[in-house]
Coordinates of C-alpha atoms and ligand atoms in Angstrom, one line a residue:
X1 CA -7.9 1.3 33.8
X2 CA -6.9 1.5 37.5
X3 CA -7.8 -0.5 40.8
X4 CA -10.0 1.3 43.5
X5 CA -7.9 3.6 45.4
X6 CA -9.1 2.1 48.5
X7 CA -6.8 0.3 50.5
X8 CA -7.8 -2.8 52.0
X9 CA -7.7 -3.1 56.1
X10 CA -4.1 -4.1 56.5
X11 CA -3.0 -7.4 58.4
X12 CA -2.3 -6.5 62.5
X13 CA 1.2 -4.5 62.5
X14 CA 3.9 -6.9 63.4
X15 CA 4.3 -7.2 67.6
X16 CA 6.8 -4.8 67.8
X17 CA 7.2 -3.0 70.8
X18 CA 6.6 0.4 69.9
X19 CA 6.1 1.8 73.6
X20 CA 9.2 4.4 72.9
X21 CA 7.1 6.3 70.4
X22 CA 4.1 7.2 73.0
X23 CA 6.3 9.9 75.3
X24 CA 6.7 11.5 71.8
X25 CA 4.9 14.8 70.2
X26 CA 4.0 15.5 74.1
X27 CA 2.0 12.1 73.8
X28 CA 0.0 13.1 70.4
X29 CA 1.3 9.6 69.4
X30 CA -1.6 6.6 68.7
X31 CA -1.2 3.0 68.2
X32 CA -3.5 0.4 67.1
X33 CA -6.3 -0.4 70.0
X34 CA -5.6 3.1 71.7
X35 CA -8.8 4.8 71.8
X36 CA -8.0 7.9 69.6
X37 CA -6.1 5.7 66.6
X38 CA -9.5 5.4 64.7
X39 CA -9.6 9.4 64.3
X40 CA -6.2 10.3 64.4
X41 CA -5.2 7.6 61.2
X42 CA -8.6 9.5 59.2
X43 CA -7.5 10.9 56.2
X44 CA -9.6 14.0 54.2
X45 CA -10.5 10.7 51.9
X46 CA -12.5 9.1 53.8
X47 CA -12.8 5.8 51.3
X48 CA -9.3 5.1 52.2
X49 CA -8.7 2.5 55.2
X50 CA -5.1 3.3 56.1
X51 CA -4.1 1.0 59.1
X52 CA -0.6 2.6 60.1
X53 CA 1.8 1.4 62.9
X54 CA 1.6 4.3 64.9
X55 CA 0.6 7.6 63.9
X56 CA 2.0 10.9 65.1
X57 CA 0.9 14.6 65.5
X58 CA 4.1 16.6 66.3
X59 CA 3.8 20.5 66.8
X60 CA 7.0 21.8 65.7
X61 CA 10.3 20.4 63.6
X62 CA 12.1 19.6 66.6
X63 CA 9.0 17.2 67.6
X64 CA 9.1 15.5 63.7
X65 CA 13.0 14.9 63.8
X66 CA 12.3 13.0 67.1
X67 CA 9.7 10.9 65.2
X68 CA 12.0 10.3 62.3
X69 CA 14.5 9.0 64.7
X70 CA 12.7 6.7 66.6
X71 CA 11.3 5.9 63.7
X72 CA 14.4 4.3 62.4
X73 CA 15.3 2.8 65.2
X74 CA 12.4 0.8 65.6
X75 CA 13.2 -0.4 62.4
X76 CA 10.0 1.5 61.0
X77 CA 9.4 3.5 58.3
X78 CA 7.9 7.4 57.5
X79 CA 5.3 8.5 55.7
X80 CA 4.5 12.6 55.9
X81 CA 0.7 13.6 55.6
X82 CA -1.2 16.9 55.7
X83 CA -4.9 16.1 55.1
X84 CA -5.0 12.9 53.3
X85 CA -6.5 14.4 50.0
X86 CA -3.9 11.9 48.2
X87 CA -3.6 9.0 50.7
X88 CA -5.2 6.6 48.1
X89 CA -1.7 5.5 46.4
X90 CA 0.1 5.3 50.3
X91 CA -0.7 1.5 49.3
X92 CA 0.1 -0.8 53.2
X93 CA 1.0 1.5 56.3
X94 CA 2.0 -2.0 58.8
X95 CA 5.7 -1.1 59.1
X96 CA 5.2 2.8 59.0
X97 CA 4.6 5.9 61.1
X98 CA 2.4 8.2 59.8
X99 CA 3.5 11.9 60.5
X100 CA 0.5 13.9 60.2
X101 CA 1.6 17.3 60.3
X102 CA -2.0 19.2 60.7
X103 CA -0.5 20.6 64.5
X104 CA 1.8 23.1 62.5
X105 CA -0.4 25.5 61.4
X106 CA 1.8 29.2 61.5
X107 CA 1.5 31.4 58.7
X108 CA 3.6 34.6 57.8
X109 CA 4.1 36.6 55.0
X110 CA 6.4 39.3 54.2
X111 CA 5.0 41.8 51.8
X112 CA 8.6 43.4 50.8
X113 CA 9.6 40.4 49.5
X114 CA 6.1 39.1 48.4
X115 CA 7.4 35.3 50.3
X116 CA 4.8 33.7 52.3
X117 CA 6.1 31.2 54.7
X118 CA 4.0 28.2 55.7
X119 CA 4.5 25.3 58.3
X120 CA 3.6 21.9 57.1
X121 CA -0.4 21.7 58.2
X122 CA -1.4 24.9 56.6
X123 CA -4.5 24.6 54.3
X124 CA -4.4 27.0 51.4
X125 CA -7.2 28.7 52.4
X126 CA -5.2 29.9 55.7
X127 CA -2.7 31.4 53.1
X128 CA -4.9 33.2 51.0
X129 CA -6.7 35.1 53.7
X130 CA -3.1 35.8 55.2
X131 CA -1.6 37.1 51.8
X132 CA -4.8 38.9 50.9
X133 CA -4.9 41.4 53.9
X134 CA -1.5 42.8 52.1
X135 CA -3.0 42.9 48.7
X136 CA -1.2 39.5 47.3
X137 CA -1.9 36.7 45.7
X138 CA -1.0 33.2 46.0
X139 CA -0.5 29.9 43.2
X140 CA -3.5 27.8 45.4
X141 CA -5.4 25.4 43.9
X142 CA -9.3 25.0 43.4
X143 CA -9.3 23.6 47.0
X144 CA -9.7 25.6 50.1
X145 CA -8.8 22.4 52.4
X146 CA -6.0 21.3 50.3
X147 CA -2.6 20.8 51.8
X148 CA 0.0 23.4 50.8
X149 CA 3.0 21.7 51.3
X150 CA 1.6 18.6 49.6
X151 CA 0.4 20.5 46.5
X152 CA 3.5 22.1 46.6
X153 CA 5.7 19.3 46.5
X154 CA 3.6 17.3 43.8
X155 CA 3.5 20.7 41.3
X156 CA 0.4 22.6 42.1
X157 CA -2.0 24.1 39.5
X158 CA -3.9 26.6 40.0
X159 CA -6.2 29.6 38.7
X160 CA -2.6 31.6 37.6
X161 CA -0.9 28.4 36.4
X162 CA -0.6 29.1 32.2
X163 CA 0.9 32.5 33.3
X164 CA 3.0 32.3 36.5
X165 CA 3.2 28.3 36.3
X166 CA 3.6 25.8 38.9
X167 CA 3.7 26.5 42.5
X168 CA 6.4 23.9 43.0
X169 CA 8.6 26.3 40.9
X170 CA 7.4 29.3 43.1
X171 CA 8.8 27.7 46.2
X172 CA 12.0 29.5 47.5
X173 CA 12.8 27.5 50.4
X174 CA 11.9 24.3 52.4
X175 CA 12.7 23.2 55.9
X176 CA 13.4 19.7 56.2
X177 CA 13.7 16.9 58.5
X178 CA 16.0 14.6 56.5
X179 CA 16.0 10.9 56.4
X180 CA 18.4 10.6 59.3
X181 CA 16.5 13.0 61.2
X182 CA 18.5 16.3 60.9
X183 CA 16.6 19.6 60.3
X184 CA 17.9 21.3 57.4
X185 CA 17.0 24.6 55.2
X186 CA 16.9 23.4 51.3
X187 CA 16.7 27.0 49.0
X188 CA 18.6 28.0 46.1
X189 CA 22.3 28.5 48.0
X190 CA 22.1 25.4 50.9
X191 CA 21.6 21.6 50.0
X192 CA 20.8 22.5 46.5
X193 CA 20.1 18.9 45.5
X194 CA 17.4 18.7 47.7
X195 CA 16.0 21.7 46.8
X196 CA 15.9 20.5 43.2
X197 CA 14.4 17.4 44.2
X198 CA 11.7 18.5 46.5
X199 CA 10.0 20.8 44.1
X200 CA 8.1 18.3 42.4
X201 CA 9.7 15.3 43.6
X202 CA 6.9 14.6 46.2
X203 CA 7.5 13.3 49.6
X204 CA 10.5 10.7 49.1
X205 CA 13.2 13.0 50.5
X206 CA 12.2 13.9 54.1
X207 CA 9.6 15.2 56.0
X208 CA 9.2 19.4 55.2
X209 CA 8.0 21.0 58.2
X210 CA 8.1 24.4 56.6
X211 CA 7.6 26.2 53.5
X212 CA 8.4 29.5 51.5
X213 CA 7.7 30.9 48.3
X214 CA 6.5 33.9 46.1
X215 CA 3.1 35.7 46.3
X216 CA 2.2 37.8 43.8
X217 CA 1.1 41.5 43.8
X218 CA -2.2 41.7 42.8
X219 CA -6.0 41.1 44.6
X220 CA -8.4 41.2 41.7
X221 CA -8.9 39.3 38.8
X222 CA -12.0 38.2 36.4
X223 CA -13.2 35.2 37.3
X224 CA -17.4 32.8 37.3
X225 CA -19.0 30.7 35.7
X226 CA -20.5 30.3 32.4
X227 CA -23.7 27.5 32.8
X228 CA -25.3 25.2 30.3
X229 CA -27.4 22.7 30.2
X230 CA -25.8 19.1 30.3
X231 CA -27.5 18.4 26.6
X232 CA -25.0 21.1 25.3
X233 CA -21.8 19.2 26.5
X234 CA -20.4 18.3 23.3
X235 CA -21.0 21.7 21.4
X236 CA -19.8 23.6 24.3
X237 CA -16.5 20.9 24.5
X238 CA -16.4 21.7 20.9
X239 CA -15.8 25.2 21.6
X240 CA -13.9 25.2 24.2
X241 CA -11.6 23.0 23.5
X242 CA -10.6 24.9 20.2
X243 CA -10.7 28.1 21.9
X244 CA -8.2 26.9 24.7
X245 CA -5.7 25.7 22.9
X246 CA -5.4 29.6 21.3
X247 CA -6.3 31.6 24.5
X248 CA -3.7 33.9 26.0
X249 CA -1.6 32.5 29.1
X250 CA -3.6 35.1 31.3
X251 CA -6.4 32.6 31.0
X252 CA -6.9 29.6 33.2
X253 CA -10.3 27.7 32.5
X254 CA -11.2 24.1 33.1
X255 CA -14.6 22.7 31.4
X256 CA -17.0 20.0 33.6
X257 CA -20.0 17.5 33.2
X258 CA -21.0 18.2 37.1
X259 CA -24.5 15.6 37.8
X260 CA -25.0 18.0 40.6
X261 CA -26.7 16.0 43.3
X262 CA -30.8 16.3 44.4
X263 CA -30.0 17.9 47.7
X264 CA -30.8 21.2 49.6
X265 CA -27.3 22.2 49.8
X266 CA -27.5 22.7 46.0
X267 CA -28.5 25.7 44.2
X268 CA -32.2 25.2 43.3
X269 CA -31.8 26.0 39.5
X270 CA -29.2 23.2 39.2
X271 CA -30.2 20.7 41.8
X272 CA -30.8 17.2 40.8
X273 CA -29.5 18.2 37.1
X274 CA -26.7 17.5 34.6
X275 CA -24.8 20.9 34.2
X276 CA -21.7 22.0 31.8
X277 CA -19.3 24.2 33.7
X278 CA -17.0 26.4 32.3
X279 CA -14.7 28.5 35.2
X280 CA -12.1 30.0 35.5
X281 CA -9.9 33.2 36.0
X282 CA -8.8 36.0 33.1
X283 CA -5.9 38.0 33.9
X284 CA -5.8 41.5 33.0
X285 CA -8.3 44.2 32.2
X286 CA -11.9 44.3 32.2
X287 CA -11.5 45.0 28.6
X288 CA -9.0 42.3 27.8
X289 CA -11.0 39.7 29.9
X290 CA -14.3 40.3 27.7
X291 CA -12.7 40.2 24.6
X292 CA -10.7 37.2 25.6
X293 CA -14.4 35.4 26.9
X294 CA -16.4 36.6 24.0
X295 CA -16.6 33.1 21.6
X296 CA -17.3 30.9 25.0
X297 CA -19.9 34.1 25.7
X298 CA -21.1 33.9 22.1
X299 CA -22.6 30.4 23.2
X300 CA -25.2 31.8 25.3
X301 CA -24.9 30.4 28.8
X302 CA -28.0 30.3 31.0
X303 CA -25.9 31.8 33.7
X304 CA -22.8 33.7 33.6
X305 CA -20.8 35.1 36.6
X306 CA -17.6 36.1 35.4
X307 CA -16.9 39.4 36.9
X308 CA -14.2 41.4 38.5
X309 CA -13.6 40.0 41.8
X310 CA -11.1 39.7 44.8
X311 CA -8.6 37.0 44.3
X312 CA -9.1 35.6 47.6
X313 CA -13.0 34.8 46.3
X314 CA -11.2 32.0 44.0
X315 CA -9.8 29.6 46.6
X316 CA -13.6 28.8 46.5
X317 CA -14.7 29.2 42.6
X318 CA -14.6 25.9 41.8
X319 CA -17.0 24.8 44.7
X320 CA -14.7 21.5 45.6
X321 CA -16.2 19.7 48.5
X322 CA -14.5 20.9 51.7
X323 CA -13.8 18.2 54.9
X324 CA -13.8 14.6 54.7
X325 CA -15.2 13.3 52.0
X326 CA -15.1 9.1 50.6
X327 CA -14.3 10.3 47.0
X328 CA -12.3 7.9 43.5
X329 CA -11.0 9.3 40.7
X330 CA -9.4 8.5 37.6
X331 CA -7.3 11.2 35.7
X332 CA -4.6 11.2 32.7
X333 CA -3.2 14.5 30.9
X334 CA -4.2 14.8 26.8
X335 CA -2.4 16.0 24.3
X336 CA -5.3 16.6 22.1
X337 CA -8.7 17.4 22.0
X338 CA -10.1 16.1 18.5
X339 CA -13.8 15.9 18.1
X340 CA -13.4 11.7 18.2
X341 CA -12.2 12.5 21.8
X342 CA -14.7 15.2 22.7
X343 CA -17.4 12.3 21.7
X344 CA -16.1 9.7 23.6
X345 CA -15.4 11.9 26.6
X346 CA -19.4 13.1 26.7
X347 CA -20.4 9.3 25.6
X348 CA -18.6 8.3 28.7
X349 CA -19.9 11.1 31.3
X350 CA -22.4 13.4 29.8
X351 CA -26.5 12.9 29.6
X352 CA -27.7 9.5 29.0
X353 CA -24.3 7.7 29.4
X354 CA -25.4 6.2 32.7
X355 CA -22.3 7.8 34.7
X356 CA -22.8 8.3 38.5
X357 CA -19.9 10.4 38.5
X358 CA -20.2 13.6 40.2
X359 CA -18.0 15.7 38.0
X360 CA -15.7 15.0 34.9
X361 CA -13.4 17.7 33.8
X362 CA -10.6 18.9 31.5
X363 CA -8.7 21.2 33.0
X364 CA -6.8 23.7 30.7
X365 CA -3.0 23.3 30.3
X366 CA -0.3 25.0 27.7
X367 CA 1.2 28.7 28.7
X368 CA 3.6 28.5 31.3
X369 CA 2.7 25.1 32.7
X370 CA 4.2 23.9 29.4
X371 CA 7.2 25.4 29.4
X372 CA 10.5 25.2 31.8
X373 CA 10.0 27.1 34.4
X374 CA 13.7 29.4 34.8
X375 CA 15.5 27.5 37.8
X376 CA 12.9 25.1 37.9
X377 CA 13.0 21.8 40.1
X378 CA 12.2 18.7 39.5
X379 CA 9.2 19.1 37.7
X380 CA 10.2 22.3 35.2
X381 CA 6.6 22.1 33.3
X382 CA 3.7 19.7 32.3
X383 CA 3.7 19.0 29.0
X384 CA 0.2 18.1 27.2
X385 CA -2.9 20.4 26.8
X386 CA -5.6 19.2 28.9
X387 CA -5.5 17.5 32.6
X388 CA -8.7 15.3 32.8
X389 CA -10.1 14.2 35.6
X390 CA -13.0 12.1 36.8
X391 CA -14.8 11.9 40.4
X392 CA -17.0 9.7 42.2
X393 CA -18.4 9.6 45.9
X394 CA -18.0 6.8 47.7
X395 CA -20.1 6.8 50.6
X396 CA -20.8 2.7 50.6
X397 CA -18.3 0.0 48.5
X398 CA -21.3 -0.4 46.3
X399 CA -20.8 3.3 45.3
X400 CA -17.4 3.2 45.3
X401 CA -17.4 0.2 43.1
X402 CA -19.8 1.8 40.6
X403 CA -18.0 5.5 40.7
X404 CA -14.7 3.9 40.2
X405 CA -16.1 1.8 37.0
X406 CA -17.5 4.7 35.6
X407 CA -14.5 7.1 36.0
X408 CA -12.0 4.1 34.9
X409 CA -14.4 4.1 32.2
X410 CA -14.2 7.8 31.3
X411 CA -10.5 7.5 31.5
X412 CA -10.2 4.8 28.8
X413 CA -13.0 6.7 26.7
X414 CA -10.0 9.9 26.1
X415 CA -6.9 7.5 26.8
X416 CA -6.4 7.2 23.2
X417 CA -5.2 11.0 23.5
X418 CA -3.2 10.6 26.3
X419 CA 0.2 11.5 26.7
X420 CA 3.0 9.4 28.7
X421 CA 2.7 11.7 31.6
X422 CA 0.6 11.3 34.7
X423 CA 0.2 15.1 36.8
X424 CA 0.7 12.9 40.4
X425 CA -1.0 15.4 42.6
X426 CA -4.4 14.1 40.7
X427 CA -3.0 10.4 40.3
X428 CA -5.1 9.1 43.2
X429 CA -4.4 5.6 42.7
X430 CA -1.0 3.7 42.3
X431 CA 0.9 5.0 39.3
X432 CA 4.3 4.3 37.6
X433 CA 6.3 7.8 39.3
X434 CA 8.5 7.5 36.6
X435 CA 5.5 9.0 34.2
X436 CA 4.9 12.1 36.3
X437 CA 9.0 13.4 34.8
X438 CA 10.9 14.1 32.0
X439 CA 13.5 10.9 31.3
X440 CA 16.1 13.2 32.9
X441 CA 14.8 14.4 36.0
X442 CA 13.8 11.3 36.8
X443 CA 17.0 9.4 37.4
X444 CA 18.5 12.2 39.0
X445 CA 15.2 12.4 41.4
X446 CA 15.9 7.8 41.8
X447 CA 20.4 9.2 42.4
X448 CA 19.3 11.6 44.9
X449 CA 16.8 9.4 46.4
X450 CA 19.7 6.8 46.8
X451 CA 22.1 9.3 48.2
X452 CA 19.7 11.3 50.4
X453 CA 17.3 8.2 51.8
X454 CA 19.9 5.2 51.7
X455 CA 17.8 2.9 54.0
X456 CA 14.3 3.8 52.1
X457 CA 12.7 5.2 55.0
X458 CA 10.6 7.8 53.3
X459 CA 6.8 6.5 52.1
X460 CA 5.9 8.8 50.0
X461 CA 2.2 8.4 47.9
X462 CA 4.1 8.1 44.5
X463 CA 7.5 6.5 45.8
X464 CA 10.7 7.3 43.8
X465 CA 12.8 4.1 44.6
X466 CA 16.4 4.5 44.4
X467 CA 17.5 2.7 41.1
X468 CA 17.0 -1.2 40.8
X469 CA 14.4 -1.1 43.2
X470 CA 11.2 -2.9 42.0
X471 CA 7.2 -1.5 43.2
X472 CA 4.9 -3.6 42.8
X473 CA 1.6 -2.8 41.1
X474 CA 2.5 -0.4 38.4
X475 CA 0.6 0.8 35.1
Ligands
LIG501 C1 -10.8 18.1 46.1 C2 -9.4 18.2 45.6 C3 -9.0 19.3 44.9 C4 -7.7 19.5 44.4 N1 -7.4 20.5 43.6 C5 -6.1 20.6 43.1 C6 -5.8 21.8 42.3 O1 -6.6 22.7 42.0 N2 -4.5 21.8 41.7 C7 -3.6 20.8 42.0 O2 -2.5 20.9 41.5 N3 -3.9 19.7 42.8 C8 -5.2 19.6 43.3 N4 -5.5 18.5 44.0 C9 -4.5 17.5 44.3 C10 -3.7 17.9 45.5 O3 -2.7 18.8 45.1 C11 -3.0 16.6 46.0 O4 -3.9 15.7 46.4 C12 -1.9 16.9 47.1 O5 -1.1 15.7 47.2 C13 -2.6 17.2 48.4 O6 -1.7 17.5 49.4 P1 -2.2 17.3 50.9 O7 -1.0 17.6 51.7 O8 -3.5 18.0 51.1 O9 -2.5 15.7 50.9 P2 -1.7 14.5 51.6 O10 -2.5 13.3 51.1 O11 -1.7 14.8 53.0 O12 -0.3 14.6 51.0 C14 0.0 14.0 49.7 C15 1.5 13.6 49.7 O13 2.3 14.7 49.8 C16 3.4 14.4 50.6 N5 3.5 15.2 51.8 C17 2.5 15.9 52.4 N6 2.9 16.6 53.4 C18 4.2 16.4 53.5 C19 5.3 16.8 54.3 N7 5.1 17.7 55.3 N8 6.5 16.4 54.1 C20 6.8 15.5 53.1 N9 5.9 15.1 52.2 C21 4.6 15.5 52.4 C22 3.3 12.9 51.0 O14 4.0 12.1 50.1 C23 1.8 12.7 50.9 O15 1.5 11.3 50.6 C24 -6.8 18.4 44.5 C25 -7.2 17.3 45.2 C26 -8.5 17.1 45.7 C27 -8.9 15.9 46.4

């Protein structure tokens, strides 16, 4: 179903003289051969080679417009980064300077207005301690090393999302450095197009050097795990997947196969064994969290932790790995879950079936997520009822090989229920962008990519061309 996400070593960057970049940043600027290029051009995926032109840490907005600039002049292109979680679909980097924006790290929040502001390098965890000290809550993701400005731009779905939605369409203000290198404030009232565009609309518009949106007042919610064995994964599916559908928006869940591996870092009862994972966070009361549980309880885990807890406990719930990590994936968003699907979906990943992936998972869509957001951007919701997803490690290319085959092989196993959309924050390889909106949105996103990035500077990891341009490699 897809190509391995990682990139081939690109040719040698055309000779170009590119000595007017290295007095930029304060010198955090490293081209091919200097001795620092090799770490600085790492991203959090570690399976993906990227080989850019120069790459560039600046600390503030001022620093990045100077980057843009020279950028363009040099006849080179832009592509922002934060950690690299999604570098796989970045595709060639020879012509391009890579902005990696981990150097702006500030965090504020402001409890009367329940905003949080972050600069472009903040890591979700950083915003979840920051907002938690005041009692609030924030639309992270299952990731404590995940980007928030790149979650944010792609959507961003997190353990709130069937009630409060997307964080994309929590975001109440970006600062920009625009195409030609101006730094600008996109919110509701100033360059409203842009505003528009940038929540969802990814990084094809400019390079956001700071963020703001809404927290949310509350610091406890009911959140675990319910365990079974991996033998149960089609009954518990079964379940599941009838019971989500019905469940009220205060209920996030996803379901996994995890083949949890046989190392000391893993909990001794589930070390070296196939596990099915439900997790996931109940708004409400105690009460209305049990009664909402009950049919999943009714199945008699062998462990359950779902329990009152501090909200700041979830950025870690879903135990993703944390630092760089050589991972492939394969992921599509169903509109169904009928028990044809929840066979093929266990034949393909659970006991037995061979699959070397390390998890494969539904997560649990409908509520908010799909329905328009009020004064959404460019993505107002995300139609379909489950968001799969399928991950290998790829610590050698014979790993990677295999754990790619097996998760394109999951994929096709529930692509019969698929809907046209792809959720791009998960699309790790090269998709069409034009899946990942409504018909709509999308050719305003290709006008406004035309009007507001003429020359195409902007390398984004799902590019929006302006109309009648052609990408290669699409599905
Ligand atoms: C382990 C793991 C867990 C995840 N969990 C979730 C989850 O729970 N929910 C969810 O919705 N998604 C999740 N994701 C997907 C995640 O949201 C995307 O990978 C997202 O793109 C990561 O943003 P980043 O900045 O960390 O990554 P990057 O790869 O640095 O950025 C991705 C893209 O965002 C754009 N971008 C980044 N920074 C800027 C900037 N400053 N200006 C302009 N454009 C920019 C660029 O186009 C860039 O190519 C997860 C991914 C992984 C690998």
């Amino acid at each position: 179903m897809t190509a391995s996400p990682t990139v081939p070593a690109s040719a040698a960057p055309a000779a170009r003289d590119l000595t007017p970049l290295r007095d930029l940043c304060g010198g955090a600027v490293h081209l091919p051969g200097d001795p620092g290029y090799d770490d600085a051009r790492m991203p959090w995926n570690v399976a993906v080679d990227q080989r850019p032109a120069a790459v560039a840490y600046p600390a503030s907005a001022a620093e990045v417009a100077e980057v843009v600039r020279a950028a363009g002049a040099l006849g080179l292109r832009v592509a922002a980064q934060g950690t690299g979680h999604n570098a796989g679909p970045l595709g060639a980097l020879d012509d391009v300077v890579l902005v990696r924006t981990s150097a702006m790290t500030g965090v504020t929040v402001d409890p009367e207005r329940k905003v949080a502001r972050a600069e472009a390098g903040v890591l979700w965890e950083d915003v979840v301690t920051a907002v938690a000290e005041h009692g609030l809550t924030a639309l992270h993701g299952s990731s404590p090393d995940v980007g928030v400005v790149g979650y944010s731009l792609g959507g961003g779905i997190g353990w709130y999302a069937r009630k409060l939605g997307l964080q994309a369409n929590n975001v109440t203000a970006f600062e920009v450095v625009t195409p030609a290198g101006d730094v600008v404030r996109a919110d509701a009232a100033t360059n409203t197009d842009l505003f528009w565009a940038l929540r969802g609309g990814g990084g094809n518009f400019g390079v956001v050097t700071a963020l703001e949106f809404r927290v949310f007042d509350f610091d406890t919610t009911y959140a675990g795990w319910l365990v079974f064995d991996g033998s149960r994964a089609a009954e518990v599916l079964r379940t599941w997947g009838a019971w989500a559908g019905d469940a009220p928006d205060e209920v996030t869940t996803s379901w996994r196969v995890l083949n949890v591996p046989p190392i000391e870092e893993m909990p001794p009862p589930f070390r070296g064994r196939t596990i099915v994972v439900i997790d996931g966070a109940v708004m409400g009361t105690d009460e209305e969290a049990e009664k909402a549980l009950a049919p999943l309880r009714a199945l008699g885990p062998e462990m359950d932790t779902f329990e009152r807890q501090p909200t700041a406990a979830l950025i870690r719930l879903h135990m993703d790995p944390e630092g760089p990590t050589p991972a492939v994936s394969d992921s599509l968003v169903l509109d169904s879950l009928p028990d044809a699907a929840i066979d093929a979906l266990v034949g393909a990943t659970g006991p037995g079936s061979g699959s070397t992936l390390i998890l494969a998972e539904l997560r649990q869509l409908g509520g908010a997520l799909g329905r328009a957001h009020e004064g959404a951007g460019a993505l107002p919701a995300l139609p379909g009822q489950f968001l799969f997803l399928a991950v290998g490690i790829a610590a050698t290319p014979e790993m990677a090989a295999k754990s790619q085959a097996d998760a394109t092989r999951a994929a096709e196993a529930v692509a019969p229920w698929q809907n046209r959309t792809y959720y791009l924050n998960l699309a790790e390889h090269t998709v069409d962008a034009a899946k990942g909106y409504d018909e709509e949105s999308y050719a305003r996103l290709q006008a406004l990519r035309a009007r507001l990035d003429p020359t195409g500077l902007m390398v984004a990891n799902h590019p929006i061309p302006a109309p009648q341009v052609e990408l290669p490699q699409q599905r």
